[in-house]
Coordinates of C-alpha atoms in Angstrom, one line a residue:
X1370 CA 1.1 14.6 44.1
X1371 CA -2.3 15.9 43.3
X1372 CA -5.5 13.9 42.7
X1373 CA -8.5 15.3 40.8
X1374 CA -11.6 13.8 42.3
X1375 CA -15.4 13.9 42.4
X1376 CA -16.3 12.9 45.9
X1377 CA -19.4 11.1 44.6
X1378 CA -17.2 8.8 42.5
X1379 CA -16.5 5.3 43.9
X1380 CA -13.2 5.0 41.9
X1381 CA -12.1 8.3 43.4
X1382 CA -12.9 7.2 47.0
X1383 CA -11.1 3.9 46.4
X1384 CA -8.0 5.8 45.1
X1385 CA -8.0 8.0 48.2
X1386 CA -8.3 5.0 50.5
X1387 CA -5.3 3.4 48.8
X1388 CA -3.3 6.6 48.9
X1389 CA -4.0 6.9 52.6
X1390 CA -3.2 3.2 53.2
X1391 CA 0.2 3.7 51.5
X1392 CA 0.9 6.9 53.4
X1393 CA 1.2 8.9 50.2
X1394 CA 1.6 12.7 50.4
X1395 CA -1.0 14.3 48.2
X1396 CA -3.4 17.1 47.8
X1397 CA -7.1 16.8 46.7
X1398 CA -8.6 18.9 44.0
X1399 CA -12.3 18.7 43.7
X1400 CA -12.3 19.5 40.0
X1401 CA -16.0 20.1 39.7
X1402 CA -15.7 23.0 42.2
X1403 CA -12.1 24.1 41.4
X1404 CA -12.5 23.7 37.6
X1405 CA -9.2 23.3 35.7
X1406 CA -8.4 25.9 33.1
X1407 CA -7.8 24.9 29.5
X1408 CA -4.1 25.4 30.1
X1409 CA -4.2 23.1 33.1
X1410 CA -6.1 20.5 31.0
X1411 CA -3.4 20.7 28.3
X1412 CA -0.7 20.3 30.9
X1413 CA -2.3 17.2 32.4
X1414 CA -2.9 15.7 28.9
X1415 CA 0.8 16.2 28.3
X1416 CA 1.7 14.5 31.5
X1417 CA -0.7 11.6 30.7
X1418 CA 0.5 11.3 27.2
X1419 CA -3.2 11.3 26.1
X1420 CA -5.5 13.4 23.9
X1421 CA -8.6 15.1 25.3
X1422 CA -11.0 12.6 23.8
X1423 CA -9.1 9.9 25.7
X1424 CA -10.1 11.4 29.1
X1425 CA -13.7 12.4 28.1
X1426 CA -16.7 10.7 29.7
X1427 CA -18.8 10.3 26.6
X1428 CA -21.7 8.8 28.4
X1429 CA -22.4 11.9 30.5
X1430 CA -25.6 13.9 29.6
X1431 CA -23.5 16.9 28.7
X1432 CA -21.5 14.8 26.2
X1433 CA -24.7 13.7 24.5
X1434 CA -26.0 17.3 24.5
X1435 CA -22.8 18.5 22.8
X1436 CA -22.8 15.5 20.4
X1437 CA -19.2 14.6 21.4
X1438 CA -19.4 11.2 19.8
X1439 CA -19.6 12.9 16.4
X1440 CA -16.7 15.3 17.0
X1441 CA -13.5 14.7 15.0
X1442 CA -10.6 13.2 17.0
X1443 CA -7.7 14.9 15.4
X1444 CA -5.2 17.7 16.0
X1445 CA -7.5 20.4 14.5
X1446 CA -10.3 19.5 16.9
X1447 CA -8.0 19.2 20.0
X1448 CA -8.7 22.8 21.2
X1449 CA -12.5 22.3 20.8
X1450 CA -12.3 19.2 23.0
X1451 CA -10.2 20.9 25.6
X1452 CA -12.6 23.9 25.7
X1453 CA -15.5 21.5 26.3
X1454 CA -13.7 19.8 29.2
X1455 CA -13.0 23.2 30.8
X1456 CA -16.7 24.3 30.3
X1457 CA -18.1 20.9 31.4
X1458 CA -15.7 19.5 34.0
X1459 CA -18.0 16.5 34.7
X1460 CA -16.8 15.2 31.3
X1461 CA -13.3 14.7 32.7
X1462 CA -12.4 11.1 33.5
X1463 CA -11.5 10.6 37.1
X1464 CA -9.5 10.3 39.2
X1465 CA -6.4 11.9 37.7
X1466 CA -3.3 11.7 39.7
X1467 CA -0.3 13.9 38.9
X1468 CA 3.0 12.5 40.2
X1469 CA 6.0 14.4 41.4
X1470 CA 8.1 13.1 38.5
X1471 CA 6.0 15.1 36.0
X1472 CA 3.8 12.3 34.9
X1473 CA 0.2 11.5 35.5
X1474 CA -2.2 8.5 35.5
X1475 CA -5.9 8.0 35.3
X1476 CA -6.3 6.2 38.6
X1477 CA -9.3 4.0 37.9
X1478 CA -7.6 0.8 38.9
X1479 CA -5.6 -0.2 42.0
X1480 CA -2.6 -0.8 39.7
X1481 CA -2.7 2.7 38.2
X1482 CA -2.9 4.3 41.7
X1483 CA 0.0 2.2 42.9
X1484 CA 1.9 3.2 39.7
X1485 CA 1.4 6.9 40.6
X1486 CA 2.5 6.2 44.2
X1487 CA 5.7 4.6 42.8
X1488 CA 6.4 7.7 40.8
X1489 CA 6.3 9.9 43.9

């Protein structure tokens, strides 16, 4: 199991606390420092069953500068969104937990983190 975190994020810290309390085996990826590639973002999106706009933090300053709220949310715009996430990793929703069974969850709630733990 891997968890993408921003240490400054309270949801990330809560997820780590819960993972530790449950004795989960995981690795931490500080994705603002170890920035995911476009291919890694595509893989995680596939595991999540989501589109890039579903995991984009549209209230961030970079999102406003890019005008993301105006971007189309369709298949032809998917690569543009993924490129923006790779170039501006702060836009990626957090924490993202990839489970051993090939799935992933956005662990913003205790229930989602527990779901990831249950998947191994």
